[in-house]
mmCIF file of C-alpha atoms and ligand atoms in Angstrom:
data_model
loop_
_atom_site.group_PDB
_atom_site.id
_atom_site.type_symbol
_atom_site.label_atom_id
_atom_site.label_comp_id
_atom_site.label_asym_id
_atom_site.label_seq_id
_atom_site.Cartn_x
_atom_site.Cartn_y
_atom_site.Cartn_z
ATOM 1 C CA MET A 1 3.665 -21.051 -23.268
ATOM 2 C CA ALA A 2 6.736 -22.351 -25.479
ATOM 3 C CA SER A 3 9.356 -24.363 -24.247
ATOM 4 C CA HIS A 4 11.663 -27.511 -24.838
ATOM 5 C CA PHE A 5 9.232 -29.733 -23.889
ATOM 6 C CA GLY A 6 6.813 -28.387 -26.525
ATOM 7 C CA LYS A 7 3.895 -25.763 -26.541
ATOM 8 C CA LEU A 8 1.135 -25.277 -24.186
ATOM 9 C CA ASN A 9 -1.971 -23.286 -23.653
ATOM 10 C CA VAL A 10 -1.854 -22.681 -19.943
ATOM 11 C CA TYR A 11 -4.031 -20.239 -18.240
ATOM 12 C CA ARG A 12 -4.322 -17.986 -15.408
ATOM 13 C CA LEU A 13 -7.462 -18.211 -12.659
ATOM 14 C CA PRO A 14 -9.745 -16.892 -12.901
ATOM 15 C CA LEU A 15 -10.079 -16.609 -16.278
ATOM 16 C CA SER A 16 -10.955 -13.268 -17.569
ATOM 17 C CA SER A 17 -11.038 -11.860 -21.059
ATOM 18 C CA LYS A 18 -8.994 -8.735 -20.299
ATOM 19 C CA GLN A 19 -6.375 -10.556 -19.168
ATOM 20 C CA THR A 20 -2.906 -9.064 -18.962
ATOM 21 C CA LEU A 21 -0.500 -11.301 -16.901
ATOM 22 C CA LEU A 22 0.427 -14.818 -17.998
ATOM 23 C CA ALA A 23 -0.054 -18.015 -16.177
ATOM 24 C CA PHE A 24 4.359 -18.025 -16.260
ATOM 25 C CA ASP A 25 6.965 -16.318 -16.241
ATOM 26 C CA GLN A 26 10.913 -15.940 -17.614
ATOM 27 C CA GLY A 27 11.870 -18.515 -14.596
ATOM 28 C CA ASP A 28 9.791 -21.500 -15.346
ATOM 29 C CA LEU A 29 10.383 -21.411 -18.968
ATOM 30 C CA LEU A 30 14.333 -21.475 -18.012
ATOM 31 C CA ALA A 31 13.498 -24.557 -15.127
ATOM 32 C CA LEU A 32 11.620 -26.557 -18.102
ATOM 33 C CA ASP A 33 14.158 -26.160 -20.959
ATOM 34 C CA TYR A 34 17.016 -26.899 -18.399
ATOM 35 C CA ILE A 35 15.254 -30.534 -17.139
ATOM 36 C CA HIS A 36 14.951 -31.192 -20.945
ATOM 37 C CA GLU A 37 19.007 -29.747 -21.962
ATOM 38 C CA GLN A 38 20.381 -31.867 -18.691
ATOM 39 C CA GLN A 39 18.009 -34.920 -19.479
ATOM 40 C CA LEU A 40 17.465 -34.902 -15.686
ATOM 41 C CA LEU A 41 13.970 -36.803 -16.314
ATOM 42 C CA GLN A 42 14.698 -40.568 -16.349
ATOM 43 C CA PRO A 43 12.421 -43.914 -16.013
ATOM 44 C CA HIS A 44 12.597 -44.034 -12.700
ATOM 45 C CA SER A 45 11.985 -39.971 -11.730
ATOM 46 C CA ARG A 46 9.471 -38.908 -9.222
ATOM 47 C CA VAL A 47 8.783 -35.260 -9.771
ATOM 48 C CA LEU A 48 7.737 -32.593 -7.385
ATOM 49 C CA VAL A 49 6.978 -28.682 -8.014
ATOM 50 C CA VAL A 50 6.462 -26.621 -5.695
ATOM 51 C CA ASN A 51 4.202 -23.374 -5.419
ATOM 52 C CA ASP A 52 3.675 -23.284 -9.115
ATOM 53 C CA ALA A 53 0.443 -20.356 -8.870
ATOM 54 C CA PHE A 54 -0.702 -21.450 -12.660
ATOM 55 C CA ALA A 55 0.860 -24.779 -12.363
ATOM 56 C CA ALA A 56 2.524 -24.105 -15.299
ATOM 57 C CA VAL A 57 6.194 -25.876 -14.684
ATOM 58 C CA THR A 58 3.998 -28.828 -13.585
ATOM 59 C CA CYS A 59 1.614 -29.078 -17.023
ATOM 60 C CA GLY A 60 5.254 -28.628 -18.465
ATOM 61 C CA LEU A 61 6.526 -31.531 -17.368
ATOM 62 C CA THR A 62 3.718 -34.110 -17.487
ATOM 63 C CA GLU A 63 3.491 -35.499 -20.957
ATOM 64 C CA ALA A 64 7.363 -36.565 -20.438
ATOM 65 C CA VAL A 65 6.686 -37.699 -16.721
ATOM 66 C CA LYS A 66 4.318 -40.067 -18.013
ATOM 67 C CA MET A 67 5.761 -41.232 -21.158
ATOM 68 C CA LEU A 68 8.890 -41.771 -19.152
ATOM 69 C CA THR A 69 7.553 -43.204 -16.106
ATOM 70 C CA GLY A 70 4.044 -44.036 -16.329
ATOM 71 C CA GLY A 71 3.694 -41.349 -13.501
ATOM 72 C CA VAL A 72 2.589 -37.940 -13.138
ATOM 73 C CA PRO A 73 4.602 -34.892 -11.282
ATOM 74 C CA THR A 74 3.157 -34.406 -7.968
ATOM 75 C CA LEU A 75 1.980 -30.187 -7.296
ATOM 76 C CA TRP A 76 2.600 -29.000 -3.536
ATOM 77 C CA SER A 77 1.142 -25.699 -2.803
ATOM 78 C CA ASP A 78 -1.328 -24.188 -0.214
ATOM 79 C CA SER A 79 -3.238 -22.360 -3.014
ATOM 80 C CA HIS A 80 -6.553 -23.801 -3.889
ATOM 81 C CA ILE A 81 -6.392 -21.231 -7.426
ATOM 82 C CA ALA A 82 -3.537 -23.189 -8.087
ATOM 83 C CA GLN A 83 -4.975 -26.864 -7.710
ATOM 84 C CA GLN A 84 -7.845 -25.229 -10.069
ATOM 85 C CA ALA A 85 -5.566 -24.232 -12.860
ATOM 86 C CA LEU A 86 -3.810 -27.632 -12.404
ATOM 87 C CA ALA A 87 -7.344 -28.577 -13.383
ATOM 88 C CA HIS A 88 -7.970 -26.562 -15.731
ATOM 89 C CA ASN A 89 -4.613 -26.196 -17.170
ATOM 90 C CA ALA A 90 -4.461 -30.309 -17.862
ATOM 91 C CA GLN A 91 -7.693 -30.552 -19.340
ATOM 92 C CA HIS A 92 -7.225 -27.986 -21.849
ATOM 93 C CA ASN A 93 -4.470 -29.536 -22.936
ATOM 94 C CA GLY A 94 -5.492 -33.102 -23.069
ATOM 95 C CA LEU A 95 -2.629 -33.778 -20.275
ATOM 96 C CA ALA A 96 -2.924 -36.576 -17.179
ATOM 97 C CA LEU A 97 -4.168 -35.012 -14.187
ATOM 98 C CA ALA A 98 -0.634 -33.883 -11.647
ATOM 99 C CA ASP A 99 -1.072 -35.129 -8.127
ATOM 100 C CA PHE A 100 -2.406 -32.097 -5.790
ATOM 101 C CA VAL A 101 -0.661 -31.978 -2.004
ATOM 102 C CA PRO A 102 -2.204 -29.129 -0.048
ATOM 103 C CA ALA A 103 0.606 -26.993 2.417
ATOM 104 C CA HIS A 104 0.037 -28.638 5.521
ATOM 105 C CA LYS A 105 0.079 -31.581 4.370
ATOM 106 C CA THR A 106 3.750 -33.178 3.242
ATOM 107 C CA PRO A 107 4.090 -34.967 -0.195
ATOM 108 C CA GLN A 108 5.375 -38.737 0.731
ATOM 109 C CA GLY A 109 8.758 -39.085 -1.700
ATOM 110 C CA ALA A 110 11.628 -40.019 -2.344
ATOM 111 C CA PHE A 111 11.878 -37.356 -5.100
ATOM 112 C CA ASP A 112 14.754 -37.458 -7.568
ATOM 113 C CA LEU A 113 13.829 -33.803 -8.914
ATOM 114 C CA MET A 114 11.960 -30.861 -7.462
ATOM 115 C CA VAL A 115 11.407 -27.413 -9.017
ATOM 116 C CA LEU A 116 10.661 -25.420 -5.960
ATOM 117 C CA LYS A 117 9.671 -21.547 -6.610
ATOM 118 C CA LEU A 118 10.446 -19.759 -4.117
ATOM 119 C CA PRO A 119 6.974 -18.486 -2.202
ATOM 120 C CA LYS A 120 7.726 -14.448 -0.881
ATOM 121 C CA SER A 121 7.117 -15.833 2.842
ATOM 122 C CA HIS A 122 10.456 -17.301 4.571
ATOM 123 C CA ARG A 123 8.386 -18.399 7.034
ATOM 124 C CA LEU A 124 6.717 -20.527 4.177
ATOM 125 C CA LEU A 125 10.050 -21.582 2.553
ATOM 126 C CA LYS A 126 11.999 -22.545 5.804
ATOM 127 C CA ASP A 127 8.320 -24.537 6.747
ATOM 128 C CA GLN A 128 8.530 -26.111 3.175
ATOM 129 C CA VAL A 129 12.107 -27.255 3.009
ATOM 130 C CA ALA A 130 12.396 -29.051 6.423
ATOM 131 C CA ARG A 131 9.995 -31.389 5.706
ATOM 132 C CA LEU A 132 11.389 -31.401 2.437
ATOM 133 C CA LEU A 133 14.731 -32.619 2.825
ATOM 134 C CA PRO A 134 13.130 -36.158 4.450
ATOM 135 C CA GLN A 135 11.468 -36.603 1.543
ATOM 136 C CA LEU A 136 13.954 -36.476 -1.308
ATOM 137 C CA ALA A 137 16.746 -39.163 -2.930
ATOM 138 C CA ALA A 138 19.776 -39.730 -2.910
ATOM 139 C CA GLY A 139 21.204 -37.150 -5.669
ATOM 140 C CA ALA A 140 18.259 -35.340 -6.037
ATOM 141 C CA VAL A 141 18.553 -32.173 -7.986
ATOM 142 C CA ILE A 142 17.094 -29.337 -6.659
ATOM 143 C CA ILE A 143 15.950 -26.005 -9.539
ATOM 144 C CA MET A 144 14.686 -23.159 -8.074
ATOM 145 C CA PRO A 145 13.747 -20.643 -10.861
ATOM 146 C CA VAL A 146 13.819 -17.016 -9.086
ATOM 147 C CA MET A 147 13.299 -13.501 -11.065
ATOM 148 C CA VAL A 148 16.633 -11.975 -10.753
ATOM 149 C CA LYS A 149 15.413 -9.007 -9.164
ATOM 150 C CA HIS A 150 14.005 -10.761 -6.323
ATOM 151 C CA LEU A 151 16.891 -13.500 -5.642
ATOM 152 C CA ASP A 152 18.847 -10.406 -3.162
ATOM 153 C CA THR A 153 21.322 -11.239 -0.469
ATOM 154 C CA PRO A 154 19.444 -12.262 2.065
ATOM 155 C CA LEU A 155 17.144 -15.154 0.236
ATOM 156 C CA PHE A 156 20.201 -16.502 -0.966
ATOM 157 C CA VAL A 157 22.057 -16.988 2.476
ATOM 158 C CA LEU A 158 19.071 -18.333 3.368
ATOM 159 C CA LEU A 159 18.447 -20.764 0.611
ATOM 160 C CA GLU A 160 22.606 -21.973 1.508
ATOM 161 C CA SER A 161 21.428 -22.057 5.295
ATOM 162 C CA LEU A 162 18.485 -24.483 3.996
ATOM 163 C CA LEU A 163 20.463 -26.511 1.343
ATOM 164 C CA GLY A 164 23.929 -26.072 0.967
ATOM 165 C CA PRO A 165 26.137 -24.878 -1.268
ATOM 166 C CA LEU A 166 24.431 -23.345 -4.269
ATOM 167 C CA THR A 167 24.899 -22.963 -7.934
ATOM 168 C CA THR A 168 23.360 -20.506 -10.205
ATOM 169 C CA SER A 169 22.699 -20.668 -13.911
ATOM 170 C CA LEU A 170 23.559 -17.777 -16.429
ATOM 171 C CA ALA A 171 20.225 -15.327 -16.513
ATOM 172 C CA ARG A 172 18.255 -15.421 -19.380
ATOM 173 C CA LYS A 173 15.184 -12.352 -19.951
ATOM 174 C CA LYS A 174 15.932 -11.300 -16.129
ATOM 175 C CA ALA A 175 15.338 -14.883 -14.627
ATOM 176 C CA ARG A 176 17.954 -16.959 -13.120
ATOM 177 C CA LEU A 177 18.246 -20.697 -11.992
ATOM 178 C CA VAL A 178 19.936 -21.214 -8.221
ATOM 179 C CA LEU A 179 20.823 -25.206 -8.299
ATOM 180 C CA ALA A 180 21.192 -27.751 -5.371
ATOM 181 C CA ALA A 181 21.725 -31.249 -5.127
ATOM 182 C CA LYS A 182 20.748 -33.707 -2.184
ATOM 183 C CA VAL A 183 23.854 -36.300 -1.616
ATOM 184 C CA GLU A 184 22.646 -38.697 0.667
ATOM 185 C CA ALA A 185 18.496 -40.008 0.749
ATOM 186 C CA GLY A 186 16.577 -38.334 2.822
ATOM 187 C CA ASP A 187 14.771 -40.594 5.778
ATOM 188 C CA GLY A 188 10.969 -40.154 4.925
ATOM 189 C CA GLU A 189 10.252 -38.936 8.434
ATOM 190 C CA SER A 190 8.971 -35.100 8.048
ATOM 191 C CA PRO A 191 9.097 -32.728 10.809
ATOM 192 C CA PRO A 192 4.818 -31.910 10.862
ATOM 193 C CA ALA A 193 4.284 -28.906 9.361
ATOM 194 C CA GLN A 194 5.203 -25.772 11.630
ATOM 195 C CA THR A 195 2.770 -23.734 13.387
ATOM 196 C CA HIS A 196 2.740 -20.669 15.401
ATOM 197 C CA ARG A 197 0.795 -20.423 18.434
ATOM 198 C CA TRP A 198 -0.305 -16.558 19.999
ATOM 199 C CA SER A 199 -3.303 -14.955 22.159
ATOM 200 C CA VAL A 200 -5.164 -12.713 21.292
ATOM 201 C CA ALA A 201 -4.883 -9.995 24.395
ATOM 202 C CA GLY A 202 -8.896 -8.683 25.759
ATOM 203 C CA LEU A 203 -10.650 -11.213 23.098
ATOM 204 C CA GLY A 204 -9.187 -14.163 25.210
ATOM 205 C CA LEU A 205 -8.490 -16.141 21.970
ATOM 206 C CA THR A 206 -5.512 -18.483 21.125
ATOM 207 C CA LEU A 207 -4.753 -18.483 17.295
ATOM 208 C CA ASP A 208 -2.416 -21.267 15.694
ATOM 209 C CA HIS A 209 -1.286 -20.272 12.415
ATOM 210 C CA TYR A 210 0.555 -22.556 10.021
ATOM 211 C CA SER A 211 3.423 -21.143 7.873
ATOM 212 C CA GLY A 212 1.740 -20.025 5.237
ATOM 213 C CA VAL A 213 -1.021 -17.819 6.618
ATOM 214 C CA PHE A 214 -1.444 -14.381 6.971
ATOM 215 C CA SER A 215 -0.267 -12.186 9.755
ATOM 216 C CA PRO A 216 1.190 -15.250 11.376
ATOM 217 C CA THR A 217 2.767 -13.426 14.512
ATOM 218 C CA LYS A 218 -0.021 -11.490 15.778
ATOM 219 C CA LEU A 219 -3.617 -9.571 15.111
ATOM 220 C CA ASP A 220 -3.868 -7.808 11.818
ATOM 221 C CA GLN A 221 -4.117 -4.102 12.561
ATOM 222 C CA GLY A 222 -7.053 -4.045 10.075
ATOM 223 C CA ALA A 223 -8.763 -7.380 11.719
ATOM 224 C CA GLN A 224 -8.270 -5.484 14.846
ATOM 225 C CA VAL A 225 -10.344 -2.492 13.882
ATOM 226 C CA LEU A 226 -13.160 -4.835 12.594
ATOM 227 C CA LEU A 227 -13.587 -6.385 15.770
ATOM 228 C CA GLU A 228 -13.431 -3.076 17.328
ATOM 229 C CA ASN A 229 -16.325 -2.021 15.163
ATOM 230 C CA PHE A 230 -18.436 -5.620 14.854
ATOM 231 C CA PRO A 231 -21.834 -5.050 13.649
ATOM 232 C CA ASP A 232 -24.413 -5.222 16.058
ATOM 233 C CA GLY A 233 -27.604 -6.736 13.893
ATOM 234 C CA ASN A 234 -29.087 -10.121 14.232
ATOM 235 C CA TYR A 235 -27.900 -12.579 12.000
ATOM 236 C CA GLN A 236 -28.240 -16.355 11.301
ATOM 237 C CA HIS A 237 -26.079 -17.291 8.082
ATOM 238 C CA ILE A 238 -22.128 -15.420 8.271
ATOM 239 C CA ILE A 239 -19.469 -15.475 5.714
ATOM 240 C CA ASP A 240 -15.970 -14.533 6.859
ATOM 241 C CA LEU A 241 -14.431 -13.866 3.257
ATOM 242 C CA GLY A 242 -11.166 -14.306 3.321
ATOM 243 C CA CYS A 243 -11.209 -15.826 6.754
ATOM 244 C CA GLY A 244 -7.164 -16.346 7.203
ATOM 245 C CA ASN A 245 -6.741 -17.935 10.943
ATOM 246 C CA GLY A 246 -10.400 -17.230 11.044
ATOM 247 C CA VAL A 247 -10.878 -14.821 13.664
ATOM 248 C CA GLN A 248 -13.384 -12.392 12.173
ATOM 249 C CA ALA A 249 -15.506 -16.011 12.137
ATOM 250 C CA ILE A 250 -14.706 -17.126 15.161
ATOM 251 C CA MET A 251 -15.920 -14.233 17.079
ATOM 252 C CA ALA A 252 -18.864 -13.713 14.687
ATOM 253 C CA ALA A 253 -19.948 -17.624 15.944
ATOM 254 C CA LYS A 254 -19.132 -16.166 19.667
ATOM 255 C CA LYS A 255 -21.345 -13.114 19.244
ATOM 256 C CA TRP A 256 -23.880 -14.957 17.435
ATOM 257 C CA PRO A 257 -24.859 -18.491 19.056
ATOM 258 C CA GLN A 258 -27.719 -18.992 16.522
ATOM 259 C CA SER A 259 -26.167 -18.263 13.597
ATOM 260 C CA GLN A 260 -24.310 -20.843 10.855
ATOM 261 C CA VAL A 261 -20.667 -19.139 10.081
ATOM 262 C CA THR A 262 -18.676 -19.959 7.174
ATOM 263 C CA GLY A 263 -14.797 -19.002 6.615
ATOM 264 C CA VAL A 264 -13.833 -18.899 3.051
ATOM 265 C CA ASP A 265 -10.465 -18.557 1.889
ATOM 266 C CA GLU A 266 -8.159 -19.714 -1.133
ATOM 267 C CA SER A 267 -4.940 -20.802 1.234
ATOM 268 C CA CYS A 268 -5.361 -24.443 2.519
ATOM 269 C CA MET A 269 -2.920 -23.783 4.903
ATOM 270 C CA ALA A 270 -5.672 -20.580 6.386
ATOM 271 C CA VAL A 271 -8.165 -23.175 5.828
ATOM 272 C CA ALA A 272 -6.686 -25.547 8.477
ATOM 273 C CA SER A 273 -5.819 -23.305 11.114
ATOM 274 C CA ALA A 274 -9.183 -21.689 11.301
ATOM 275 C CA THR A 275 -10.677 -25.246 11.433
ATOM 276 C CA ASN A 276 -8.835 -26.106 14.815
ATOM 277 C CA ASN A 277 -9.149 -22.476 15.750
ATOM 278 C CA ALA A 278 -12.752 -22.425 15.912
ATOM 279 C CA LEU A 279 -12.566 -25.683 17.227
ATOM 280 C CA ALA A 280 -10.091 -24.826 20.072
ATOM 281 C CA ASN A 281 -12.302 -21.808 21.143
ATOM 282 C CA GLY A 282 -15.147 -23.556 21.895
ATOM 283 C CA VAL A 283 -17.227 -22.977 18.384
ATOM 284 C CA GLY A 284 -16.590 -25.475 15.710
ATOM 285 C CA SER A 285 -19.748 -26.997 15.110
ATOM 286 C CA GLN A 286 -21.089 -23.133 14.779
ATOM 287 C CA CYS A 287 -18.038 -22.616 11.712
ATOM 288 C CA ARG A 288 -16.774 -24.495 8.633
ATOM 289 C CA PHE A 289 -14.271 -23.445 6.247
ATOM 290 C CA ILE A 290 -13.706 -24.210 2.929
ATOM 291 C CA THR A 291 -11.597 -23.591 0.677
ATOM 292 C CA ASN A 292 -12.741 -21.339 -2.213
ATOM 293 C CA ASP A 293 -11.745 -18.746 -4.696
ATOM 294 C CA CYS A 294 -13.775 -15.868 -3.112
ATOM 295 C CA LEU A 295 -17.538 -16.891 -3.260
ATOM 296 C CA THR A 296 -16.955 -19.047 -6.333
ATOM 297 C CA ASP A 297 -20.117 -21.210 -7.385
ATOM 298 C CA MET A 298 -21.833 -20.152 -3.355
ATOM 299 C CA ASP A 299 -25.640 -20.144 -3.109
ATOM 300 C CA PRO A 300 -26.967 -16.852 -4.185
ATOM 301 C CA GLN A 301 -28.639 -14.457 -1.388
ATOM 302 C CA SER A 302 -28.194 -17.370 1.269
ATOM 303 C CA ALA A 303 -25.705 -15.113 3.499
ATOM 304 C CA ASP A 304 -27.062 -11.837 5.958
ATOM 305 C CA LEU A 305 -23.867 -10.904 6.553
ATOM 306 C CA ILE A 306 -20.557 -10.858 5.023
ATOM 307 C CA LEU A 307 -17.580 -10.168 7.236
ATOM 308 C CA CYS A 308 -14.026 -9.257 4.547
ATOM 309 C CA ASN A 309 -10.911 -7.974 5.506
ATOM 310 C CA PRO A 310 -9.950 -8.229 1.904
ATOM 311 C CA PRO A 311 -5.846 -8.870 0.282
ATOM 312 C CA PHE A 312 -3.844 -6.288 -1.211
ATOM 313 C CA HIS A 313 -2.179 -8.746 -3.235
ATOM 314 C CA GLN A 314 -1.396 -11.994 -4.699
ATOM 315 C CA GLU A 315 1.857 -13.411 -3.506
ATOM 316 C CA ARG A 316 4.084 -10.341 -5.319
ATOM 317 C CA VAL A 317 1.087 -8.720 -7.581
ATOM 318 C CA MET A 318 -0.123 -6.093 -5.521
ATOM 319 C CA GLY A 319 -3.783 -4.268 -6.790
ATOM 320 C CA ASP A 320 -7.199 -4.559 -5.611
ATOM 321 C CA GLN A 321 -8.619 -6.823 -8.577
ATOM 322 C CA ILE A 322 -9.419 -9.894 -5.842
ATOM 323 C CA ALA A 323 -11.020 -7.105 -3.440
ATOM 324 C CA MET A 324 -13.265 -5.872 -6.676
ATOM 325 C CA ARG A 325 -14.199 -9.404 -6.947
ATOM 326 C CA MET A 326 -14.964 -10.328 -3.569
ATOM 327 C CA PHE A 327 -17.542 -7.322 -3.246
ATOM 328 C CA ALA A 328 -18.785 -8.724 -6.681
ATOM 329 C CA GLN A 329 -19.438 -11.831 -5.679
ATOM 330 C CA ALA A 330 -20.539 -10.748 -2.396
ATOM 331 C CA ALA A 331 -23.414 -8.947 -3.332
ATOM 332 C CA GLN A 332 -24.755 -11.714 -5.028
ATOM 333 C CA VAL A 333 -24.700 -13.636 -2.486
ATOM 334 C CA LEU A 334 -25.789 -12.021 0.217
ATOM 335 C CA SER A 335 -30.115 -11.742 0.758
ATOM 336 C CA ALA A 336 -31.625 -8.675 0.006
ATOM 337 C CA ASP A 337 -31.621 -6.799 3.183
ATOM 338 C CA GLY A 338 -27.722 -8.207 3.699
ATOM 339 C CA GLU A 339 -24.965 -6.396 4.439
ATOM 340 C CA LEU A 340 -21.276 -6.478 3.885
ATOM 341 C CA TRP A 341 -18.761 -5.315 6.277
ATOM 342 C CA VAL A 342 -15.898 -4.292 5.106
ATOM 343 C CA VAL A 343 -12.170 -2.789 6.569
ATOM 344 C CA GLY A 344 -9.502 -1.259 4.706
ATOM 345 C CA ASN A 345 -6.523 1.542 4.209
ATOM 346 C CA ARG A 346 -8.073 4.641 3.783
ATOM 347 C CA HIS A 347 -6.213 5.098 0.493
ATOM 348 C CA LEU A 348 -7.564 2.692 -1.053
ATOM 349 C CA GLY A 349 -10.734 4.186 -1.615
ATOM 350 C CA TYR A 350 -13.410 1.372 -1.194
ATOM 351 C CA HIS A 351 -15.832 3.093 -0.009
ATOM 352 C CA ALA A 352 -16.141 4.760 -3.771
ATOM 353 C CA LYS A 353 -15.797 1.417 -5.304
ATOM 354 C CA LEU A 354 -18.158 -0.189 -3.566
ATOM 355 C CA LYS A 355 -21.178 1.794 -5.001
ATOM 356 C CA ARG A 356 -20.311 0.210 -8.481
ATOM 357 C CA TRP A 357 -22.543 -3.069 -6.425
ATOM 358 C CA PHE A 358 -24.198 -1.217 -3.396
ATOM 359 C CA LYS A 359 -26.721 1.315 -3.201
ATOM 360 C CA GLN A 360 -26.207 2.284 0.456
ATOM 361 C CA VAL A 361 -22.101 2.592 1.405
ATOM 362 C CA GLN A 362 -21.658 3.763 4.915
ATOM 363 C CA GLN A 363 -18.262 4.433 7.028
ATOM 364 C CA ILE A 364 -18.313 3.059 10.917
ATOM 365 C CA GLY A 365 -16.398 4.211 13.180
ATOM 366 C CA SER A 366 -12.794 6.115 12.512
ATOM 367 C CA HIS A 367 -9.306 5.241 12.694
ATOM 368 C CA PRO A 368 -6.282 7.230 11.221
ATOM 369 C CA LYS A 369 -5.349 4.289 9.107
ATOM 370 C CA PHE A 370 -8.177 2.129 7.892
ATOM 371 C CA VAL A 371 -11.728 2.335 7.527
ATOM 372 C CA VAL A 372 -14.991 -0.046 8.481
ATOM 373 C CA LEU A 373 -17.695 0.124 5.896
ATOM 374 C CA LYS A 374 -21.026 -1.107 6.159
ATOM 375 C CA ALA A 375 -22.534 -2.013 2.447
ATOM 376 C CA ARG A 376 -26.567 -2.898 1.308
ATOM 377 C CA LEU A 377 -28.133 -3.702 -1.859
HETATM 378 C C1 SAM B 401 -6.092 -9.808 4.405
HETATM 379 S S1 SAM B 401 -6.388 -11.275 5.069
HETATM 380 C C2 SAM B 401 -7.502 -11.086 5.958
HETATM 381 C C3 SAM B 401 -7.423 -12.590 7.348
HETATM 382 C C4 SAM B 401 -8.297 -12.567 8.301
HETATM 383 N N1 SAM B 401 -9.941 -12.481 7.660
HETATM 384 C C5 SAM B 401 -7.986 -11.325 9.256
HETATM 385 O O1 SAM B 401 -9.118 -10.371 9.083
HETATM 386 O O2 SAM B 401 -6.728 -11.076 10.157
HETATM 387 C C6 SAM B 401 -6.929 -11.571 3.375
HETATM 388 C C7 SAM B 401 -7.171 -13.398 3.397
HETATM 389 O O3 SAM B 401 -7.812 -13.177 2.216
HETATM 390 C C8 SAM B 401 -7.598 -14.608 1.374
HETATM 391 N N2 SAM B 401 -7.546 -14.503 0.241
HETATM 392 C C9 SAM B 401 -6.359 -13.939 -1.224
HETATM 393 N N3 SAM B 401 -6.936 -14.348 -2.034
HETATM 394 C C10 SAM B 401 -8.160 -15.131 -2.005
HETATM 395 C C11 SAM B 401 -9.241 -15.062 -2.841
HETATM 396 N N4 SAM B 401 -8.696 -15.400 -3.765
HETATM 397 N N5 SAM B 401 -10.274 -16.184 -2.132
HETATM 398 C C12 SAM B 401 -10.321 -15.795 -1.117
HETATM 399 N N6 SAM B 401 -9.775 -15.411 -0.147
HETATM 400 C C13 SAM B 401 -8.498 -15.008 -0.549
HETATM 401 C C14 SAM B 401 -5.550 -14.731 1.757
HETATM 402 O O4 SAM B 401 -4.904 -16.244 1.504
HETATM 403 C C15 SAM B 401 -6.191 -14.114 3.489
HETATM 404 O O5 SAM B 401 -5.793 -15.105 4.395
#
């Protein structure tokens, strides 16, 4: 990645020899070049980078921040993979490690410069901005790099309603900067992270969601289909892979009270929500929730049931790469007679794909849109 701050080798995680996508985009480069050209880094500057998926902008600024201020930038993100990428890319380029704050906590200012990469979820964006404004110094500059195709009128109107008058840079290589300035200093008193609470009819569950958690206002249809077709064996160690709000883990803990249940998600907000939800629904001591990229470094052959409602996109990138990694790793972490239960859209063809790792794949139940599959080694 070559910006006016210099050249860095920045990697997308998980590392892969076949990688075709970059760890940064043209918006990131435009933001870095703009900060350099406008000399926005000053000896007193405190710098915050938000939603930087592979920490490219954060790493791009680290050396200059360190030299000028003696400190490091702060990366605020919901993503465990972003945290791992920050560590990897900093180490690989011999940079100081920037601070990382998970999205359900609020970074403490006052920040003079903020690069805000806009999340796809407007709910998350509103929550983040509401908590950030009080953490900005007087005269703080807010830079929002976007690819032009993602900057539609509703998004611009929303940003203006949150941040006041905006200006935009000229476009360069299909990217643009949206710019705002905070005239007055914030008072440092951010509201708590927003949560949304709802009940699942028929299951007796009440679930709280932080703003970045999957399906934040109602039970996902795929989740419901998996719950309606729950396994009926006898299990000791159960994993909810991509646990989101923890609904599958909580229902598993209730159905098999002798079991230990581990929920895994790459979203920090999901893990925090699921932890709270398990406690609130009476199964807190039976469940633990951890941030992880799929099942990386989890003990081989340690689980006898894995439940999985896999994601079908990573922010704006659609595809089944994450689902495939989940299935491959599930095959390692399951015991010899263990079972992987997956729900997915019919058209995704998971039945055939699971056969790469599993000898027996059986369709359970039927639904017009979804299939539930049981896979055994
Ligand atoms: C379709 S949602 C399912 C959520 C929940 N289990 C349910 O049934 O409602 C998929 C979940 O996978 C998580 N996820 C995405 N990428 C992941 C990864 N690399 N490792 C672990 N979890 C991931 C997402 O954050 C999301 O919560």
